[in-house]
PDB file of C-alpha atoms in Angstrom:
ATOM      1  CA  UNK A   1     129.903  94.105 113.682  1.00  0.00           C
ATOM      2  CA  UNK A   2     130.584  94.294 110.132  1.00  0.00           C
ATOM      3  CA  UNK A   3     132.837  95.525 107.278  1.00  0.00           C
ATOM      4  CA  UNK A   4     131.662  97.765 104.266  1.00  0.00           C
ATOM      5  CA  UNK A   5     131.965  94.460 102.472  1.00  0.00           C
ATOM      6  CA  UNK A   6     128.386  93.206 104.009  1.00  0.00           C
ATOM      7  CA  UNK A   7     126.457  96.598 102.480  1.00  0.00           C
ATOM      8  CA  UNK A   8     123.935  95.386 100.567  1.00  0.00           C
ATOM      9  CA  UNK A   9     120.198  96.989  99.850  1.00  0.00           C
ATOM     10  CA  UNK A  10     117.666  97.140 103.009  1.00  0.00           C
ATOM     11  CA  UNK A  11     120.208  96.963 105.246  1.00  0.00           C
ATOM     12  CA  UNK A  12     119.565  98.790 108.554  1.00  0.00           C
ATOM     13  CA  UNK A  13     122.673  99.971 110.446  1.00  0.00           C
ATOM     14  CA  UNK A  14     123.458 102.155 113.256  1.00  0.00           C
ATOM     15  CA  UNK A  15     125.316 105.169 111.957  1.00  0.00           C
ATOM     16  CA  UNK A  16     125.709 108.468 113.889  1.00  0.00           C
ATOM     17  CA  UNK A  17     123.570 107.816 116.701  1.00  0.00           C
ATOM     18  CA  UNK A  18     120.106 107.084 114.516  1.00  0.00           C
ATOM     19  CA  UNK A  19     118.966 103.963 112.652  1.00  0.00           C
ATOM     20  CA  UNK A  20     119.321 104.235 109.108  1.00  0.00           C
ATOM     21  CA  UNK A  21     118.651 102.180 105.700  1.00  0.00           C
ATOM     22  CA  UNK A  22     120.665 101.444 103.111  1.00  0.00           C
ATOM     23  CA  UNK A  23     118.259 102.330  99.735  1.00  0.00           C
ATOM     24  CA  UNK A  24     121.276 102.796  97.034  1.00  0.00           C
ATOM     25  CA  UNK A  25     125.201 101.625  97.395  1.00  0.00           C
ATOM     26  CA  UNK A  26     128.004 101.389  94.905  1.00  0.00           C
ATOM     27  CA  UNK A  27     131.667 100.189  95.774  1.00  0.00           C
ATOM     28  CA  UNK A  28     134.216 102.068  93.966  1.00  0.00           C
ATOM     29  CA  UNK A  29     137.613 101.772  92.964  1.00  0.00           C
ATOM     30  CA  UNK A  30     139.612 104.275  91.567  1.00  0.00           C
ATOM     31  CA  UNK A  31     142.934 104.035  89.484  1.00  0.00           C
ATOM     32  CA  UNK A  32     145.114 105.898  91.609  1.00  0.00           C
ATOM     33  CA  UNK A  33     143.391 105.546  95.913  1.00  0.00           C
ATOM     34  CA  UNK A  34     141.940 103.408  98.087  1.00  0.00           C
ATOM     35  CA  UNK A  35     138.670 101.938  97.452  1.00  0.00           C
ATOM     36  CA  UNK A  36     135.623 103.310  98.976  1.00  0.00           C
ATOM     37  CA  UNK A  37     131.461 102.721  98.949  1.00  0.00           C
ATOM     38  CA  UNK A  38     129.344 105.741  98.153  1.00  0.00           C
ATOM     39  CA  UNK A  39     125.707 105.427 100.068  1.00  0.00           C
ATOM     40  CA  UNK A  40     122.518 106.724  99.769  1.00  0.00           C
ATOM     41  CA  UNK A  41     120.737 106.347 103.443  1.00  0.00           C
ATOM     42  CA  UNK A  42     117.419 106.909 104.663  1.00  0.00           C
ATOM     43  CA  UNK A  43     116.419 107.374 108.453  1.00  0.00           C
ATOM     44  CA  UNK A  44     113.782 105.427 109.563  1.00  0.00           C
ATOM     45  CA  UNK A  45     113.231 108.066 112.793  1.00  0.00           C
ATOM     46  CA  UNK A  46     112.813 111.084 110.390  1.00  0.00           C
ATOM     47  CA  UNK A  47     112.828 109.782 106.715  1.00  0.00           C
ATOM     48  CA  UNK A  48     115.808 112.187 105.528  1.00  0.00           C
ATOM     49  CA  UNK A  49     117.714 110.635 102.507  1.00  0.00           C
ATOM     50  CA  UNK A  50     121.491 111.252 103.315  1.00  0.00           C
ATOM     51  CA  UNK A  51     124.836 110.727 100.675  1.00  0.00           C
ATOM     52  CA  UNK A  52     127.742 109.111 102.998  1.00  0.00           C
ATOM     53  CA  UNK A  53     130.818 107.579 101.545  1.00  0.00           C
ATOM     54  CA  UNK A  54     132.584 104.765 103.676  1.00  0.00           C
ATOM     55  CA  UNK A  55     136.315 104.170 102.937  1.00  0.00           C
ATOM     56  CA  UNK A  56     136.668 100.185 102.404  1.00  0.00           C
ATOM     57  CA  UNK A  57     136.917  98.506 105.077  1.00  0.00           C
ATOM     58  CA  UNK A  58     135.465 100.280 108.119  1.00  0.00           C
ATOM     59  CA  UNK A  59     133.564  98.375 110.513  1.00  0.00           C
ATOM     60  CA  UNK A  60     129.692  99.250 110.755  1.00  0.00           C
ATOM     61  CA  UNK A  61     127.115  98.510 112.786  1.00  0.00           C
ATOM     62  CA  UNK A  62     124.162  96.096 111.432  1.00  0.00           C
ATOM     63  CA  UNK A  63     121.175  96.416 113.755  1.00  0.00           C
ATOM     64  CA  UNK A  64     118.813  93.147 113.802  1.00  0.00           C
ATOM     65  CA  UNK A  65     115.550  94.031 111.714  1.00  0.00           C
ATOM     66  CA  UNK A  66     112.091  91.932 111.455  1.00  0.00           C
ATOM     67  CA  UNK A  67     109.491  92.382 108.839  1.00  0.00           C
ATOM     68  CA  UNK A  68     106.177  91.269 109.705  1.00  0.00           C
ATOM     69  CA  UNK A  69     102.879  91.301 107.831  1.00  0.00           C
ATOM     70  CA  UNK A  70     100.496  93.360 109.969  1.00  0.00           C
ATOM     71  CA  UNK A  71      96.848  94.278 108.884  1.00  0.00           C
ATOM     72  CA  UNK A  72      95.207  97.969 108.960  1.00  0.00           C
ATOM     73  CA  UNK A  73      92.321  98.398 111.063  1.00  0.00           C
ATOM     74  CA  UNK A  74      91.643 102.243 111.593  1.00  0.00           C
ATOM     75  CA  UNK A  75      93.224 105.724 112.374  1.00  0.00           C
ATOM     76  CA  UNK A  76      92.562 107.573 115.123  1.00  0.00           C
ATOM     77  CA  UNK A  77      94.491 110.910 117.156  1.00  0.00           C
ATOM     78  CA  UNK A  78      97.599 108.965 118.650  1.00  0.00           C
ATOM     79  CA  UNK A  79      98.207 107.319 114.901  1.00  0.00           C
ATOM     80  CA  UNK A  80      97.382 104.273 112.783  1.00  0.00           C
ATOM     81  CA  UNK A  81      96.441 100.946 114.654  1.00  0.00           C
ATOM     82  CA  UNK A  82      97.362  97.790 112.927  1.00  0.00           C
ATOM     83  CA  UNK A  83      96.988  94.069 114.014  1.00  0.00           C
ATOM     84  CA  UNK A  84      99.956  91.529 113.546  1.00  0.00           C
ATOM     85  CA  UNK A  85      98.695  88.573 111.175  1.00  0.00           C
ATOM     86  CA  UNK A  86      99.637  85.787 113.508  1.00  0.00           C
ATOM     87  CA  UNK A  87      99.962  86.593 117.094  1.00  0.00           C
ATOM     88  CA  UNK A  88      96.360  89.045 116.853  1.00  0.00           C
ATOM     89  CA  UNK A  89      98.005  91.936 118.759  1.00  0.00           C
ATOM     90  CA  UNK A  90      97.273  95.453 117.949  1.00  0.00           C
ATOM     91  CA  UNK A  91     100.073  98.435 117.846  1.00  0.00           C
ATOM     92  CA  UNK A  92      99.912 102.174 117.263  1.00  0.00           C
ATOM     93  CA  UNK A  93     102.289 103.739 114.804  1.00  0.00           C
ATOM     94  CA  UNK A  94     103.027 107.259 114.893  1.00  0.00           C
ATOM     95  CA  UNK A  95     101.820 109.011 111.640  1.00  0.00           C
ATOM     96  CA  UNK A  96     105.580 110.088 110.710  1.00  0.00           C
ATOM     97  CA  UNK A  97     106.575 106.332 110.312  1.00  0.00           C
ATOM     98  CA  UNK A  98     103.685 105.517 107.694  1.00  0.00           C
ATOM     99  CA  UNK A  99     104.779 106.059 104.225  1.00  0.00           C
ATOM    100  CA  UNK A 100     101.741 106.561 101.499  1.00  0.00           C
ATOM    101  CA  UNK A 101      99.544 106.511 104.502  1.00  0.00           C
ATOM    102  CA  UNK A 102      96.524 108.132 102.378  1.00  0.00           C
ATOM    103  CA  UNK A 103      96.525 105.201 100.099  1.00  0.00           C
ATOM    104  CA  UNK A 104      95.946 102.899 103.246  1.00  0.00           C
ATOM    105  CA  UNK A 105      92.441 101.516 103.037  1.00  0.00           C
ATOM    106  CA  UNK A 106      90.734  99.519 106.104  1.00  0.00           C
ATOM    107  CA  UNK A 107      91.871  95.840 106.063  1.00  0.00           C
ATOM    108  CA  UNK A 108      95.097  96.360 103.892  1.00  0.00           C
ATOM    109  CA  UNK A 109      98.172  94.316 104.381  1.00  0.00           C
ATOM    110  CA  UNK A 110     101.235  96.128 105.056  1.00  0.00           C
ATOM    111  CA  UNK A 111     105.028  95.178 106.485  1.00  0.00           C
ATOM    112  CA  UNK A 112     106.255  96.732 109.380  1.00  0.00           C
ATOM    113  CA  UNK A 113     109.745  96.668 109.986  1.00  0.00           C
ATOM    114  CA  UNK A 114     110.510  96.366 114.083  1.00  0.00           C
ATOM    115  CA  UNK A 115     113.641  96.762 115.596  1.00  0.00           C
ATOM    116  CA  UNK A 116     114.994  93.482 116.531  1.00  0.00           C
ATOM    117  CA  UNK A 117     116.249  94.356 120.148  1.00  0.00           C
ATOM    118  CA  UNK A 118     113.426  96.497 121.552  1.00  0.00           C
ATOM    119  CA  UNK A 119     110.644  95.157 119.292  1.00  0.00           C
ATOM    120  CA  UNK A 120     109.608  99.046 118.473  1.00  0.00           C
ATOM    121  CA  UNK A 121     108.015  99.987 114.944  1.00  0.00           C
ATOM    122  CA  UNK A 122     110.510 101.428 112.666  1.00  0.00           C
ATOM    123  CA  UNK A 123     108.552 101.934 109.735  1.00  0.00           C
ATOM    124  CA  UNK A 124     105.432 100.932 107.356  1.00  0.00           C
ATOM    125  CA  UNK A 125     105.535  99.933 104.112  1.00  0.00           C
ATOM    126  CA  UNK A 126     102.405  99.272 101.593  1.00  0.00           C
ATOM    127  CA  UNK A 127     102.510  96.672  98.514  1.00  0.00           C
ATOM    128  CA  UNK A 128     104.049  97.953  95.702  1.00  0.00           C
ATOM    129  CA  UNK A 129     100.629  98.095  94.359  1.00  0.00           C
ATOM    130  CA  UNK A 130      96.904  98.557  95.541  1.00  0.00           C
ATOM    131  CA  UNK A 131      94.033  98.391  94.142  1.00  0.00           C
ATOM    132  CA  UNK A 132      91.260 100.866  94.935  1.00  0.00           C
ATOM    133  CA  UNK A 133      88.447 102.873  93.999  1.00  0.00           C
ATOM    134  CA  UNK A 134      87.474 105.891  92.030  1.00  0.00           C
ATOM    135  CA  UNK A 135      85.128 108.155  94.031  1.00  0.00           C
ATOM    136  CA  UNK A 136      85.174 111.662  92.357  1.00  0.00           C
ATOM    137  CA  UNK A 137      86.542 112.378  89.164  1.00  0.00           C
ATOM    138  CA  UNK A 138      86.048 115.019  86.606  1.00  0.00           C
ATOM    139  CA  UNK A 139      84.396 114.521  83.276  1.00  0.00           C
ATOM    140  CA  UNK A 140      87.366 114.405  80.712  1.00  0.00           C
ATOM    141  CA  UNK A 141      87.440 117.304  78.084  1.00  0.00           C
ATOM    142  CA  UNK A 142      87.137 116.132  74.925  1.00  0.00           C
ATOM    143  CA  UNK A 143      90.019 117.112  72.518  1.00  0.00           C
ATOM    144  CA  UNK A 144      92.003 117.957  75.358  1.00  0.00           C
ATOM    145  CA  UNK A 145      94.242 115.102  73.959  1.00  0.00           C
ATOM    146  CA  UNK A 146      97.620 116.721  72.786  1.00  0.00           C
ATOM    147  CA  UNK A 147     100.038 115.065  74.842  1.00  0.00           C
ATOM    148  CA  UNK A 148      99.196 111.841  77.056  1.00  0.00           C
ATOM    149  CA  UNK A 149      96.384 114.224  78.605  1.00  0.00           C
ATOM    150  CA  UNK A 150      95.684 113.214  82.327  1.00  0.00           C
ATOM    151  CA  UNK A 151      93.492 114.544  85.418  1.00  0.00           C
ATOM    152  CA  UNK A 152      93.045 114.211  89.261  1.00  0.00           C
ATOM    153  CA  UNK A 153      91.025 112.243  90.555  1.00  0.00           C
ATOM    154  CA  UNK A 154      90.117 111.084  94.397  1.00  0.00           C
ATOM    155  CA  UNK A 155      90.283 107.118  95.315  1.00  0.00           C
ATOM    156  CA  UNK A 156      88.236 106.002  98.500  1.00  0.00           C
ATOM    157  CA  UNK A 157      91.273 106.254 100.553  1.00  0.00           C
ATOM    158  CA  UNK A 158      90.997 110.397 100.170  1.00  0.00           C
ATOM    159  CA  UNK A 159      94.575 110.175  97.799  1.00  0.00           C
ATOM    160  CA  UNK A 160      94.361 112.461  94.992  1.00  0.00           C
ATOM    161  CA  UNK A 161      96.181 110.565  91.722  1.00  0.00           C
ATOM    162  CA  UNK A 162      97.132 111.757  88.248  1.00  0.00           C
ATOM    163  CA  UNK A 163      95.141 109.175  85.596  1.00  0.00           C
ATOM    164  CA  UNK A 164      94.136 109.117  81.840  1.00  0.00           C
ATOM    165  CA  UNK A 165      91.342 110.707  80.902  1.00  0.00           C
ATOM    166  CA  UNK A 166      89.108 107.928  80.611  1.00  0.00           C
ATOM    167  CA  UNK A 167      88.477 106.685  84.099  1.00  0.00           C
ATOM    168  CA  UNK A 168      85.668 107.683  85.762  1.00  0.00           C
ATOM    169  CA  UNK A 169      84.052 107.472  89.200  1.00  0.00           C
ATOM    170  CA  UNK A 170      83.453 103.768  90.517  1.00  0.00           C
ATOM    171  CA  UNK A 171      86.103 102.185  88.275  1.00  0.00           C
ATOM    172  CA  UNK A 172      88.514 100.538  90.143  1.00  0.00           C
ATOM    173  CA  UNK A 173      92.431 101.373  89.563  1.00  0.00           C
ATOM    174  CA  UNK A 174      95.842  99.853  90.475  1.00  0.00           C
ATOM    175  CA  UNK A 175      98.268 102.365  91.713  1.00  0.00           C
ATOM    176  CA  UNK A 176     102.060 102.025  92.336  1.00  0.00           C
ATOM    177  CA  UNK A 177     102.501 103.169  95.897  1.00  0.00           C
ATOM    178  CA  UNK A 178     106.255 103.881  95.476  1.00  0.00           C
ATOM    179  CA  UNK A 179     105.762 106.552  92.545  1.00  0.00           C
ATOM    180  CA  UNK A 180     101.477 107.120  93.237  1.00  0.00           C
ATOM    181  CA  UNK A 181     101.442 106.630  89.331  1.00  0.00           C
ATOM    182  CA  UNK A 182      98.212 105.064  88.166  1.00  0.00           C
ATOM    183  CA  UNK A 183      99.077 101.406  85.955  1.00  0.00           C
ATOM    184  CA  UNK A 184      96.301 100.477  84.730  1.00  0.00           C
ATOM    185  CA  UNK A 185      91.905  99.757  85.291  1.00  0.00           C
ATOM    186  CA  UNK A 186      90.727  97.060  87.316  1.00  0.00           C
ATOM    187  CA  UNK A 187      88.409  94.292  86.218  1.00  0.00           C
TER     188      UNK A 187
END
């Protein structure tokens, strides 16, 4: 058990009968009131994003989290089979629980977070960036250039991204898996 004081980001606590994740917190204190902490929480069972305030104070419930590097080997109807980086075993993840999942390519490195207490997935995280290829992109339209002009194209992964107009098909590109905003061409 624990007191609002111990909120910090990442957190995982049991609130309202689900697991959830504290993403954004700010403690508050008013002129005139008690103090209280407003919360931003996502569930890692359906990936909602919930506002909850906490008056200062209350006890909450931390529940024991792991992150371990796993590695992706393929997808296939029950969901996406990955193989822990130390111990060699294989688990199945449900499709739900992989975010960015169409910017996975084979023999990525991800982090799954597993419950602590049951040792069952809880979600899958990429890096904040990968690096992959170009395989179909249109020709850019010259002049089209008025404002920061950009256009789809389709990595190997089958992800569609937004990029300048000057990549083209084989190039190599590093996208932010958090925003799926191209940064920049690949050497």
């Amino acid at each position: 058990m624990a007191t609002t004081a111990d909120i910090r980001n990442g957190l995982v606590i049991n609130f309202n009968h689900d697991l959830f994740q504290i993403t954004e917190f700010q403690h508050v204190k008013p002129g005139k009131g008690a103090a209280f902490v407003r919360t931003k929480l996502k569930s890692l069972t359906t990936g909602r994003v919930i506002d909850n305030t906490f008056n200062s104070g209350v006890t909450i419930y931390p529940v024991r989290v792991e992150r371990r590097k796993f590695q992706y080997l393929y997808k296939d109807e029950t969901g996406y089979n990955f193989m822990d980086q130390e111990t060699f075993d294989q688990i199945n993840i449900d499709e739900k629980l992989v975010e960015g999942a169409d910017m996975m390519k084979e023999g990525q490195e991800v982090e799954i977070m597993i419950n602590g207490e049951n040792d069952t997935p809880l979600s899958c995280e990429l890096p904040p960036f990968v690096e992959l290829e170009v395989t179909y992109a249109e020709p850019g339209i010259k002049g089209d250039t008025a404002n920061s002009p950009k256009k789809r194209v389709e990595v190997e992964s089958g992800a569609k991204i937004m990029v300048p107009l000057f990549i083209e098909s084989g190039q190599k590109i590093r996208v932010d898996t958090r925003t799926r905003e191209y940064v920049e061409r690949v050497k």
